[in-house]
Tab-separated table of C-alpha atoms and ligand atoms in Angstrom:
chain	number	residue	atom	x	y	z
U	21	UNK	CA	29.818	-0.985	0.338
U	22	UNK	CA	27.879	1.568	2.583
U	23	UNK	CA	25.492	4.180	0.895
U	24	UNK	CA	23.296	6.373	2.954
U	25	UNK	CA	21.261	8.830	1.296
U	26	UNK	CA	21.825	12.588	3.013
U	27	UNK	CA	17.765	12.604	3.501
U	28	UNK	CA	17.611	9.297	5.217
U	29	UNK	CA	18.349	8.722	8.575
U	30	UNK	CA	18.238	5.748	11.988
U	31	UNK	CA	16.953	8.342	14.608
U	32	UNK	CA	16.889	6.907	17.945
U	33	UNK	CA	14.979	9.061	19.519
U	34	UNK	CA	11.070	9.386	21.856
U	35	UNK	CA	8.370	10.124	18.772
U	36	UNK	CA	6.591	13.611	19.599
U	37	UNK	CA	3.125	11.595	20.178
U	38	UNK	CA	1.322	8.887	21.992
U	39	UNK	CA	0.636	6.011	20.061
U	40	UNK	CA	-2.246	6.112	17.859
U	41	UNK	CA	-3.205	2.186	18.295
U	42	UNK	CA	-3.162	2.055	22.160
U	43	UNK	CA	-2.076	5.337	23.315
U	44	UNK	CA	1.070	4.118	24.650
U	45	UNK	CA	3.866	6.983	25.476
U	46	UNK	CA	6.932	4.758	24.843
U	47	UNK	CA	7.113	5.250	20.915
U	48	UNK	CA	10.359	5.804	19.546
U	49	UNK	CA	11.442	7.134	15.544
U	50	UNK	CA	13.581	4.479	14.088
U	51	UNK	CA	13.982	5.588	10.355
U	52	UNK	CA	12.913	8.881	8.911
U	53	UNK	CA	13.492	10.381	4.823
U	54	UNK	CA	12.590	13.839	4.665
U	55	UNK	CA	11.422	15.703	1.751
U	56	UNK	CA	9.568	13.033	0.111
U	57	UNK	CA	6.473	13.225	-1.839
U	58	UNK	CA	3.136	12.964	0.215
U	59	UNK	CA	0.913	11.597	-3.381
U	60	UNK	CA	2.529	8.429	-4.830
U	61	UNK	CA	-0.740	7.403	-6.845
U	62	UNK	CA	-1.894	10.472	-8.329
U	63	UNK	CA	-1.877	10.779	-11.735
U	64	UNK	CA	-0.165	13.780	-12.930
U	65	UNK	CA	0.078	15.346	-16.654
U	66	UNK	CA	3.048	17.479	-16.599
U	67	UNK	CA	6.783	16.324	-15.683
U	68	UNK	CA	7.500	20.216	-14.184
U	69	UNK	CA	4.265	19.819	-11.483
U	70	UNK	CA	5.273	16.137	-11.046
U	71	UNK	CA	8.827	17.179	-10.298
U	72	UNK	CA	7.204	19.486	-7.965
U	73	UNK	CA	4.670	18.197	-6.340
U	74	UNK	CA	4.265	18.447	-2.472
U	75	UNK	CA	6.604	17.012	-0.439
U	76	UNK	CA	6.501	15.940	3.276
U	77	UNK	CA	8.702	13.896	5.881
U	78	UNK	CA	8.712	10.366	7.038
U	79	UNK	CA	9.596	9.445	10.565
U	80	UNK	CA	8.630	5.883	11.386
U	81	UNK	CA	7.873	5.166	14.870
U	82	UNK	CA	7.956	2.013	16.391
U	83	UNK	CA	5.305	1.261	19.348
U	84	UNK	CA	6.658	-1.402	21.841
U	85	UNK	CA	3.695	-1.770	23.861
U	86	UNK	CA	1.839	-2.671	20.576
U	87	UNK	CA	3.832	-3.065	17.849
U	88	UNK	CA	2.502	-0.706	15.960
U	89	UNK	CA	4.445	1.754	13.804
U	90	UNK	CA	3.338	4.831	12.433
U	91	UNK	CA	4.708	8.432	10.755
U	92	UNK	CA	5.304	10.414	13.533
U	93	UNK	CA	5.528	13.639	11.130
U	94	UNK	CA	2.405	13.188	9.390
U	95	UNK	CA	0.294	15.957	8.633
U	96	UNK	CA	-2.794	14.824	7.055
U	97	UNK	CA	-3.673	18.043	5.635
U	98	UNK	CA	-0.936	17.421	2.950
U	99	UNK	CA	-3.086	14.589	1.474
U	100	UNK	CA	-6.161	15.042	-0.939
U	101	UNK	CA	-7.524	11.858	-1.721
U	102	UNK	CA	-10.115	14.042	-3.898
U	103	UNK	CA	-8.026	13.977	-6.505
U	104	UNK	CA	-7.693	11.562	-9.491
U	105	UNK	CA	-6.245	8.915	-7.585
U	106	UNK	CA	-5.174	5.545	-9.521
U	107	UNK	CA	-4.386	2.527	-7.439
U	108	UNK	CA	-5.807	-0.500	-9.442
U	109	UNK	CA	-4.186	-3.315	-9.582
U	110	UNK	CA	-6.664	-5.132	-11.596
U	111	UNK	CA	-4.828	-5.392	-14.548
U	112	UNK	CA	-2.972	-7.982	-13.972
U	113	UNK	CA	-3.893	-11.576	-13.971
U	114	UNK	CA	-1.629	-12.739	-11.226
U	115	UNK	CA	-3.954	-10.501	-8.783
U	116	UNK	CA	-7.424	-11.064	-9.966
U	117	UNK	CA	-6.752	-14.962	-10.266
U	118	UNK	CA	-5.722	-13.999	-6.090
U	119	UNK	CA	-8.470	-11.895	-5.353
U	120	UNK	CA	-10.882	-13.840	-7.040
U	121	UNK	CA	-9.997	-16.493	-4.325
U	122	UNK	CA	-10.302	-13.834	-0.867
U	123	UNK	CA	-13.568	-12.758	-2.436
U	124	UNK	CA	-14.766	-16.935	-2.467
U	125	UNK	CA	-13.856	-17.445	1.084
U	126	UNK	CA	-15.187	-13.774	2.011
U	127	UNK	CA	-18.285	-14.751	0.826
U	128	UNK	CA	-18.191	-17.955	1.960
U	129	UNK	CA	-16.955	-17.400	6.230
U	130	UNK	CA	-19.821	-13.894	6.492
U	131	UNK	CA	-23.123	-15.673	5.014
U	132	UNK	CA	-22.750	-12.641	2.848
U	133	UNK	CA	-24.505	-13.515	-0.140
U	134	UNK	CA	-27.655	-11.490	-0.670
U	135	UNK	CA	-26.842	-9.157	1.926
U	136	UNK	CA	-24.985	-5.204	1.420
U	137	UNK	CA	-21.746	-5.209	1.238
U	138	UNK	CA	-20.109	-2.030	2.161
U	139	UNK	CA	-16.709	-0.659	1.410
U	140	UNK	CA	-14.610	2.397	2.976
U	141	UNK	CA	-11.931	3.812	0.406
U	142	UNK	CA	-13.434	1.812	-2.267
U	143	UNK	CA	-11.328	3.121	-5.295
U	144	UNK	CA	-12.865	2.702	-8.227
U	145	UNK	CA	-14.643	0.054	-7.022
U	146	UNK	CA	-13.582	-3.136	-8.653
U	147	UNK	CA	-13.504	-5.592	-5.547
U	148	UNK	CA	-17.201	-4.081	-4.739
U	149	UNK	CA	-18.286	-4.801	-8.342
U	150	UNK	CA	-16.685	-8.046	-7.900
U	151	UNK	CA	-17.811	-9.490	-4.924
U	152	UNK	CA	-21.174	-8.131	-5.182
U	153	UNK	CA	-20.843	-10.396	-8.579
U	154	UNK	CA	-20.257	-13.639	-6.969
U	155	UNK	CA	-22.264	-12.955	-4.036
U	156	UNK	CA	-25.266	-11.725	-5.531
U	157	UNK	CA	-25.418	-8.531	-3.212
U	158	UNK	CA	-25.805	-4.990	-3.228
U	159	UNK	CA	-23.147	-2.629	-2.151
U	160	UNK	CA	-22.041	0.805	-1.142
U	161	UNK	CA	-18.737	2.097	-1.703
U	162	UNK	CA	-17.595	5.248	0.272
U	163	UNK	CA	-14.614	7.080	-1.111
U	164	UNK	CA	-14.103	10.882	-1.815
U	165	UNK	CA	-11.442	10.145	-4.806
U	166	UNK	CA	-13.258	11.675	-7.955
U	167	UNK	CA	-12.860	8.117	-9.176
U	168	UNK	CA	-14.519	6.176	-7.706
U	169	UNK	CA	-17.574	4.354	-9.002
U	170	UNK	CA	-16.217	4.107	-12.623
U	171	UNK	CA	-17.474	0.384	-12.836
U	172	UNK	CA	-20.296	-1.258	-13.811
U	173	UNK	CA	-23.147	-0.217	-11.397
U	174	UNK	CA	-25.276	-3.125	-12.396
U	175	UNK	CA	-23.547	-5.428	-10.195
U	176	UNK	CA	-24.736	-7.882	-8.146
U	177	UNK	CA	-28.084	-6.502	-6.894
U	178	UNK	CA	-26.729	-2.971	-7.381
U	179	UNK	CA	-23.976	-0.152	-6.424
U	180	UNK	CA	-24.089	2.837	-5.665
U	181	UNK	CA	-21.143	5.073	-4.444
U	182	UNK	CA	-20.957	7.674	-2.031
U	183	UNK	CA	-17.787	11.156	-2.762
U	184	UNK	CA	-17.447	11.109	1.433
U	185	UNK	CA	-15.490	10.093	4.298
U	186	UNK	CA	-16.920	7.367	5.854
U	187	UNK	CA	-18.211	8.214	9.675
U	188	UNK	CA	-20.816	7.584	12.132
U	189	UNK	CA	-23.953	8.621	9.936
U	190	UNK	CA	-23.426	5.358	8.016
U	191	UNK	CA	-24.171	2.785	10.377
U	192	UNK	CA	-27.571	3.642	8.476
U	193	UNK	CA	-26.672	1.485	5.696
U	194	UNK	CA	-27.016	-1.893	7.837
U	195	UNK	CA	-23.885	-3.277	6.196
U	196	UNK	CA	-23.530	-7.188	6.609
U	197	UNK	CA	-19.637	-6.969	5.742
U	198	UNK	CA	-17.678	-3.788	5.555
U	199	UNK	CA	-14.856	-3.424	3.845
U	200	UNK	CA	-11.709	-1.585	4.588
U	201	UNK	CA	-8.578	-2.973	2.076
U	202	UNK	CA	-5.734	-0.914	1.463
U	203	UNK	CA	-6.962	2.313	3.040
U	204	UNK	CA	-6.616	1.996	7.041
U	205	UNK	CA	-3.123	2.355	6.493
U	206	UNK	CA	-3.854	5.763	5.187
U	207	UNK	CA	-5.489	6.818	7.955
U	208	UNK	CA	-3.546	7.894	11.267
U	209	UNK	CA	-6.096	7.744	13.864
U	210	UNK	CA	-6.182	4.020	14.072
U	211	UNK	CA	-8.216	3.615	16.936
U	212	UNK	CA	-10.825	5.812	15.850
U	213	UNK	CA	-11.390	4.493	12.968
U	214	UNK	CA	-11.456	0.981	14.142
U	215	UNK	CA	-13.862	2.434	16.804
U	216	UNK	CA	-15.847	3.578	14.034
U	217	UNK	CA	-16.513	0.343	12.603
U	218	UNK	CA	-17.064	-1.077	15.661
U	219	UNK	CA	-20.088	1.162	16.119
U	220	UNK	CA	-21.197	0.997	12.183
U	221	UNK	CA	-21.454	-2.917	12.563
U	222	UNK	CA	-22.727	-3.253	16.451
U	223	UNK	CA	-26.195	-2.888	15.983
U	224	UNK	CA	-26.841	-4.811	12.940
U	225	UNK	CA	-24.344	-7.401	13.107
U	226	UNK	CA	-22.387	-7.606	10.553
U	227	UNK	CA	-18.820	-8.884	9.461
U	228	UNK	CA	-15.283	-6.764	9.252
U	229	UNK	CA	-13.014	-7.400	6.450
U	230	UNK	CA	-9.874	-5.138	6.650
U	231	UNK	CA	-6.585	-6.028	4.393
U	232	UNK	CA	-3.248	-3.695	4.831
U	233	UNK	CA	0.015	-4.083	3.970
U	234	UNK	CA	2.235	-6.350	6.228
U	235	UNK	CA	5.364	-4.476	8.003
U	236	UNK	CA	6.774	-7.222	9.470
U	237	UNK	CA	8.086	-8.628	6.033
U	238	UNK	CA	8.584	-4.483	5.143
U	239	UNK	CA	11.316	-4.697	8.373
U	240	UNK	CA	12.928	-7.927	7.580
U	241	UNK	CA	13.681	-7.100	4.046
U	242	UNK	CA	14.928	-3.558	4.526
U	243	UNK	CA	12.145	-2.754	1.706
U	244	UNK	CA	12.374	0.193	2.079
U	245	UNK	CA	9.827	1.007	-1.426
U	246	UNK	CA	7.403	0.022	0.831
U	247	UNK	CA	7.869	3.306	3.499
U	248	UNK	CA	6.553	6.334	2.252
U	249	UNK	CA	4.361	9.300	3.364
U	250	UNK	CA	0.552	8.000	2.048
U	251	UNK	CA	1.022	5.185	4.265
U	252	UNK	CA	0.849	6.444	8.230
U	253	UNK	CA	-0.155	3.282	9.888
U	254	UNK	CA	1.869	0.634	9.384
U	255	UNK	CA	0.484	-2.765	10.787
U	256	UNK	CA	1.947	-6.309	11.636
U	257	UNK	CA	-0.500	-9.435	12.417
U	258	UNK	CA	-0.456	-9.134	16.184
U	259	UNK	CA	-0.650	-5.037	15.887
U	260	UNK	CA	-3.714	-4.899	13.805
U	261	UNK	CA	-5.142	-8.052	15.676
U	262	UNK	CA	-4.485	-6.273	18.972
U	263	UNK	CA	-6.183	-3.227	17.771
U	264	UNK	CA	-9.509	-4.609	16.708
U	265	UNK	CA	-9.604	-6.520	19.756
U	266	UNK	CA	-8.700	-3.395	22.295
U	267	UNK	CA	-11.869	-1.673	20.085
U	268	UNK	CA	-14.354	-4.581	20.606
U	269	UNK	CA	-14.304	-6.749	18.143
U	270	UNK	CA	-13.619	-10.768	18.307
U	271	UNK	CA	-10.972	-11.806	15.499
U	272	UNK	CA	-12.566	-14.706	12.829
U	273	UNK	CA	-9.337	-15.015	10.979
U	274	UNK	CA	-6.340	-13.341	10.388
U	275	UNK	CA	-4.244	-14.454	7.460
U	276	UNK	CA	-0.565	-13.539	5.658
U	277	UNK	CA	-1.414	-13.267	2.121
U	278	UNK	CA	0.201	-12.744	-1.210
U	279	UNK	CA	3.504	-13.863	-0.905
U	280	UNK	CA	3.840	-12.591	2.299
U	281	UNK	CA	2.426	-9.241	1.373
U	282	UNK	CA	-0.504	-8.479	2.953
U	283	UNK	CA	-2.735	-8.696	6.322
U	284	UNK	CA	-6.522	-9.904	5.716
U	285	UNK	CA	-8.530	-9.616	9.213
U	286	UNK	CA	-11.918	-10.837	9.535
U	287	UNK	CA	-14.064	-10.129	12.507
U	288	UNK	CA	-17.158	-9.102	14.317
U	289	UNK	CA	-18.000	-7.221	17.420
U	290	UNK	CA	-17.931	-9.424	20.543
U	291	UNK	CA	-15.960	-11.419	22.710
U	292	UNK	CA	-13.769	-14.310	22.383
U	293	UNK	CA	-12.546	-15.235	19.252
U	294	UNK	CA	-9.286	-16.122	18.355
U	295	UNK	CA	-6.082	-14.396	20.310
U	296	UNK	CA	-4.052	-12.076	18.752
U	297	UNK	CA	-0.612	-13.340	17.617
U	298	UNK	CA	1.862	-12.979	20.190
U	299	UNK	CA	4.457	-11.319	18.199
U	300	UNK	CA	6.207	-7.876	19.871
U	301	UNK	CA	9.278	-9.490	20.955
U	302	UNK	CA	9.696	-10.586	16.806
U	303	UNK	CA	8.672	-7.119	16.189
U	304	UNK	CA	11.062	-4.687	18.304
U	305	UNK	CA	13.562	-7.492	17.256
U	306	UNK	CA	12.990	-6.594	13.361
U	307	UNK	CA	12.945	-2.946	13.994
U	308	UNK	CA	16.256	-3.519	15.660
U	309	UNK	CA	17.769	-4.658	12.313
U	310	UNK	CA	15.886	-2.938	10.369
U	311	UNK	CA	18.583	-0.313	10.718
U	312	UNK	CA	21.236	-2.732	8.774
U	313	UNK	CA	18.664	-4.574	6.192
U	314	UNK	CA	17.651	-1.170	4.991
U	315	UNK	CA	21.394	-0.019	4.477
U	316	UNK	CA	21.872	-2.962	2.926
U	317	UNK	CA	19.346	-2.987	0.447
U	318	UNK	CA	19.682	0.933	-0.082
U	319	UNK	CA	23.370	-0.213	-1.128
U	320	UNK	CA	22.358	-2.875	-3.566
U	321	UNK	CA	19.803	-0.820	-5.058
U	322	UNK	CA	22.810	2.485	-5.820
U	323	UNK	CA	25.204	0.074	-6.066
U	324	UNK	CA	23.064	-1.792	-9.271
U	325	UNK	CA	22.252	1.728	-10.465
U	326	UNK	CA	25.637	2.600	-10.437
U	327	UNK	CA	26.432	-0.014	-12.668
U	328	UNK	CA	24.249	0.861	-15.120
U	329	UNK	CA	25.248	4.493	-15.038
U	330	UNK	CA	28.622	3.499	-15.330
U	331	UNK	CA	28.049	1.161	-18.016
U	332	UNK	CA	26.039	4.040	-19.967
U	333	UNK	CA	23.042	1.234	-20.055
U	334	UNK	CA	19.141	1.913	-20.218
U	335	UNK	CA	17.594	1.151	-17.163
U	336	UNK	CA	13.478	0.721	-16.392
U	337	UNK	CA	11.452	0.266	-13.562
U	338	UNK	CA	8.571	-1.928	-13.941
U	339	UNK	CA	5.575	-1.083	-12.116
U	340	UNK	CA	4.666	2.586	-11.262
U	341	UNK	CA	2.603	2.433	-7.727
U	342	UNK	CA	3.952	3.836	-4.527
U	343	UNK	CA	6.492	0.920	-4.493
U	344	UNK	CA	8.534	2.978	-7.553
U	345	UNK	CA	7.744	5.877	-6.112
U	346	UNK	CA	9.129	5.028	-2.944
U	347	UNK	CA	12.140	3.479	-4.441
U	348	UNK	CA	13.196	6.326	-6.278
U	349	UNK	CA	12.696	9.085	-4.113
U	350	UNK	CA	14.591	7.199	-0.988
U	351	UNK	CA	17.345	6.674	-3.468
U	352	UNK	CA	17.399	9.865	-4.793
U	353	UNK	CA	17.711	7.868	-7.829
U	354	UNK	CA	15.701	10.077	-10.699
U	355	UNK	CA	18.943	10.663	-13.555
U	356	UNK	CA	19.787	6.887	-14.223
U	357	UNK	CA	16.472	5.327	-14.693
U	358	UNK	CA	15.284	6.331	-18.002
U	359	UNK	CA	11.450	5.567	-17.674
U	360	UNK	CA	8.818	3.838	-15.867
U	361	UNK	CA	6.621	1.056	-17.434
U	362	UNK	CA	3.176	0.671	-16.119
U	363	UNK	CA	0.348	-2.254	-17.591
U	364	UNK	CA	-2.299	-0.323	-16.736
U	365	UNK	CA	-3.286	2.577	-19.658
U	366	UNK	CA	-4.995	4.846	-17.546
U	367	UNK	CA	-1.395	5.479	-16.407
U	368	UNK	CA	0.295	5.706	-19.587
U	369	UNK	CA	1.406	9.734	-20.537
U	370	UNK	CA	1.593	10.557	-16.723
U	371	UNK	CA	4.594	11.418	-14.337
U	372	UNK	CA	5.708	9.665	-11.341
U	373	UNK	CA	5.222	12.342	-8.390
U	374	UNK	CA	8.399	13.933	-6.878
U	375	UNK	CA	10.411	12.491	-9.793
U	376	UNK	CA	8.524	13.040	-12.518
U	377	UNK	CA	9.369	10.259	-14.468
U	378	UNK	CA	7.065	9.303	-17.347
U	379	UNK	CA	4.494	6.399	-17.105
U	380	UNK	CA	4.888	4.057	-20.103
U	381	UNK	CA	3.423	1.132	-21.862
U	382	UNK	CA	5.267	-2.307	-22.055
U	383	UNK	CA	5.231	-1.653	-26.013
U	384	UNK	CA	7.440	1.163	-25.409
U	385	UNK	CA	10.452	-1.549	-24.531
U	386	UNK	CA	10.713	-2.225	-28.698
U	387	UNK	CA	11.367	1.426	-28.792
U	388	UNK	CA	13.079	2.294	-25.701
U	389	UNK	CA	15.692	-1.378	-25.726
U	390	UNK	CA	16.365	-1.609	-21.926
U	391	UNK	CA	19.559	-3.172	-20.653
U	392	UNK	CA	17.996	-3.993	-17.847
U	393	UNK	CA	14.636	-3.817	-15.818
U	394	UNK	CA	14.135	-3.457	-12.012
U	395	UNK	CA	10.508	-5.116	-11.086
U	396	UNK	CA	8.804	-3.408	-8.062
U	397	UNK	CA	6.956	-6.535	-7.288
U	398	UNK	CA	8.349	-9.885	-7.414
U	399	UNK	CA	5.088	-11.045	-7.327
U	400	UNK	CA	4.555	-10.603	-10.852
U	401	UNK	CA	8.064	-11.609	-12.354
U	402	UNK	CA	6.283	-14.741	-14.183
U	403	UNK	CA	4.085	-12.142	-15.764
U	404	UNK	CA	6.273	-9.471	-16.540
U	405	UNK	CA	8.944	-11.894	-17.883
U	406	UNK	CA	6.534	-12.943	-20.371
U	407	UNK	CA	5.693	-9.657	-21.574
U	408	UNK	CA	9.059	-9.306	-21.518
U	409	UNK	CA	9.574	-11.834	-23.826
U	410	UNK	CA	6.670	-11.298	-25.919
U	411	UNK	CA	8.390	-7.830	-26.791
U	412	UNK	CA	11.970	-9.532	-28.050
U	413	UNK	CA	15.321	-7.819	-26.363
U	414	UNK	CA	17.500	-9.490	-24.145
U	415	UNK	CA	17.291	-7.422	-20.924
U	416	UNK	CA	18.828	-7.885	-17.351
U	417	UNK	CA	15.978	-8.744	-14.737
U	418	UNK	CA	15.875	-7.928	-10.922
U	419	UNK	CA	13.449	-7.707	-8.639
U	420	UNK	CA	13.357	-5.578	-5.202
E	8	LIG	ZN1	0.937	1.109	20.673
């Protein structure tokens, strides 16, 4: 069965700019959704403003010189990270068993206890709390969401939080690791920003920790929940080693972690250090089939909507992060799945941006008796299973 979406497209075409990781000219737009929403985290009160909240376009980009992809329609002016942002993932004891281990050998490769630990796009500030914790450290978290810094400030040897981009000014703080996770792939001047750190750590010496989302296993799945318009940078292990490198700094480690889902890079500025994976020809080769793994998940994915439709049964999505975000607006999905559940309560009441479906609490399941349940994750099917079963019903379970 073939199922293309009338927003989605396979351009094959040059992208309209230079590469942001190495400046290369010979990008070219392989996949592109227009009219998708450019928040996927906020939290929004009211279905209407949900249903319309801002929209943007995606065109990914695939750099061959590099590897690097990017959004080669991004406009970052049609993102406020100022806003009440909620990304935790905390939760959920699958991930804080995990990150409980990255923050152990963290600690463990920088020498970082009793130093400062610094952190760009912090959050709320949980892994700061956290590692400042076990490592007996103070730290600084820079982030201009309104949230962040709603954790206990006590931690370690003390937090305190800066509402600010990070930028030159804060080489000040004399930071023996900083911190990037989960927000360089917001950013779309890449080499800027890693040129940034580079000068924030060079005097002082310190460590760089940076952890982003993996693309590689994004292009050989077709996942295509995992494209959407907060993310502009989207790194592989030999892309994001390559750039760090190119901006001065000599790699410690770079590591494929949970399940395959994310890039952790340790390193500090220098030379030497380990080479950067060798892996563009694997790259351009993935972004070549991208084209048919993507049309062939995006026709499982309508084609087990479909079904339920057809069947008149009550379908959820489990997990309410970009991922379902992502999933439903590519689909165009929004009339067959009846609600989203979400573990986390500060989510609970809210809409889903661009679809405005409503956030709900596992408990809701007694109530709401879904036929079947769609987990955005897979990572957490153990977990959710058991809630699952904790709740009673007898629902169908798939996971993207
Ligand atoms: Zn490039």
């Amino acid at each position: 069965m073939s199922f293309l979406p009338p927003h989605v497209s396979f351009p094959d075409e040059p992208a309209l700019q230079a590469c942001p990781a190495c400046a290369s000219a010979a990008a070219r737009r392989v996949y592109a959704v227009r009219g998708i929403p450019t928040h996927s985290c906020v939290l929004l009160d009211d279905q209407e403003a949900a249903r319309s909240f801002h929209a943007g376009d995606l065109a990914l980009a695939h750099c061959p010189d590099c590897g690097f992809l990017f959004n080669d329609a991004f406009d970052p002016r049609l993102l406020d990270y100022s806003e009440d942002y909620e990304e935790t993932q905390g939760c959920s004891a699958t991930f804080s068993a995990w990150l409980e281990g990255v923050i152990d050998r963290l600690v463990e490769r920088t020498d970082l206890a009793g130093g400062t630990l610094v952190e760009v796009g912090c959050g709320r500030g949980d892994f700061l709390a956290q590692t400042c914790r076990s490592a007996s450290c103070a730290g600084v978290g820079i982030d201009p969401s309104a949230t962040a810094g709603r954790v206990d400030h006590a931690a370690g040897r003390g937090l305190r939080f800066l509402h600010e981009r990070y930028g030159a000014s804060h080489a000040d703080l004399h930071a023996d690791v900083l911190a990037c996770r989960h927000t360089l792939e917001h950013l779309a001047p890449v080499a800027e920003v890693a040129a940034l750190f580079h000068g924030g750590l060079e005097e002082h010496g310190g460590h760089l920790f940076v952890e982003v989302p993996d693309t590689r296993r994004i292009l050989e799945e077709g996942a295509f929940w995992d494209l959407y318009y907060e993310h502009c940078s989207y790194f592989s292990a030999g892309s994001l080693g390559r750039l760090f490198k190119r901006s001065g700094f000599a790699l410690d480690a770079l590591e494929v972690e949970y399940g395959g889902q994310y890039l952790q890079l340790t390193a500090h500025p220098g030379v030497g250090g380990a080479a950067p994976l060798d892996d563009l020809a694997h790259l351009a080769a993935a972004v070549k089939r991208f084209t048919e793994t993507c049309r062939a998940t995006l026709a499982r994915w309508h084609g087990v909507l479909e079904e339920a439709r057809s069947a008149n049964q009550t379908l959820v999505l489990w997990g309410s992060g970009s991922k379902a975000t992502g999933f439903l607006t590519t689909l165009g999905a929004q009339d067959t799945v009846r609600a989203v559940v979400d573990i986390n309560p500060a989510k609970h009441g809210h809409f889903v941006a661009g679809t405005g479906h409503r956030i709900v609490a596992p408990g809701s399941l007694t109530e709401l008796q879904p036929d079947r349940v769609v987990i955005m994750n897979p990572v957490y099917r153990d977990e959710i299973q058991a809630d699952l079963d904790r709740l009673g019903g007898s629902a169908q379970v798939d996971a993207v």
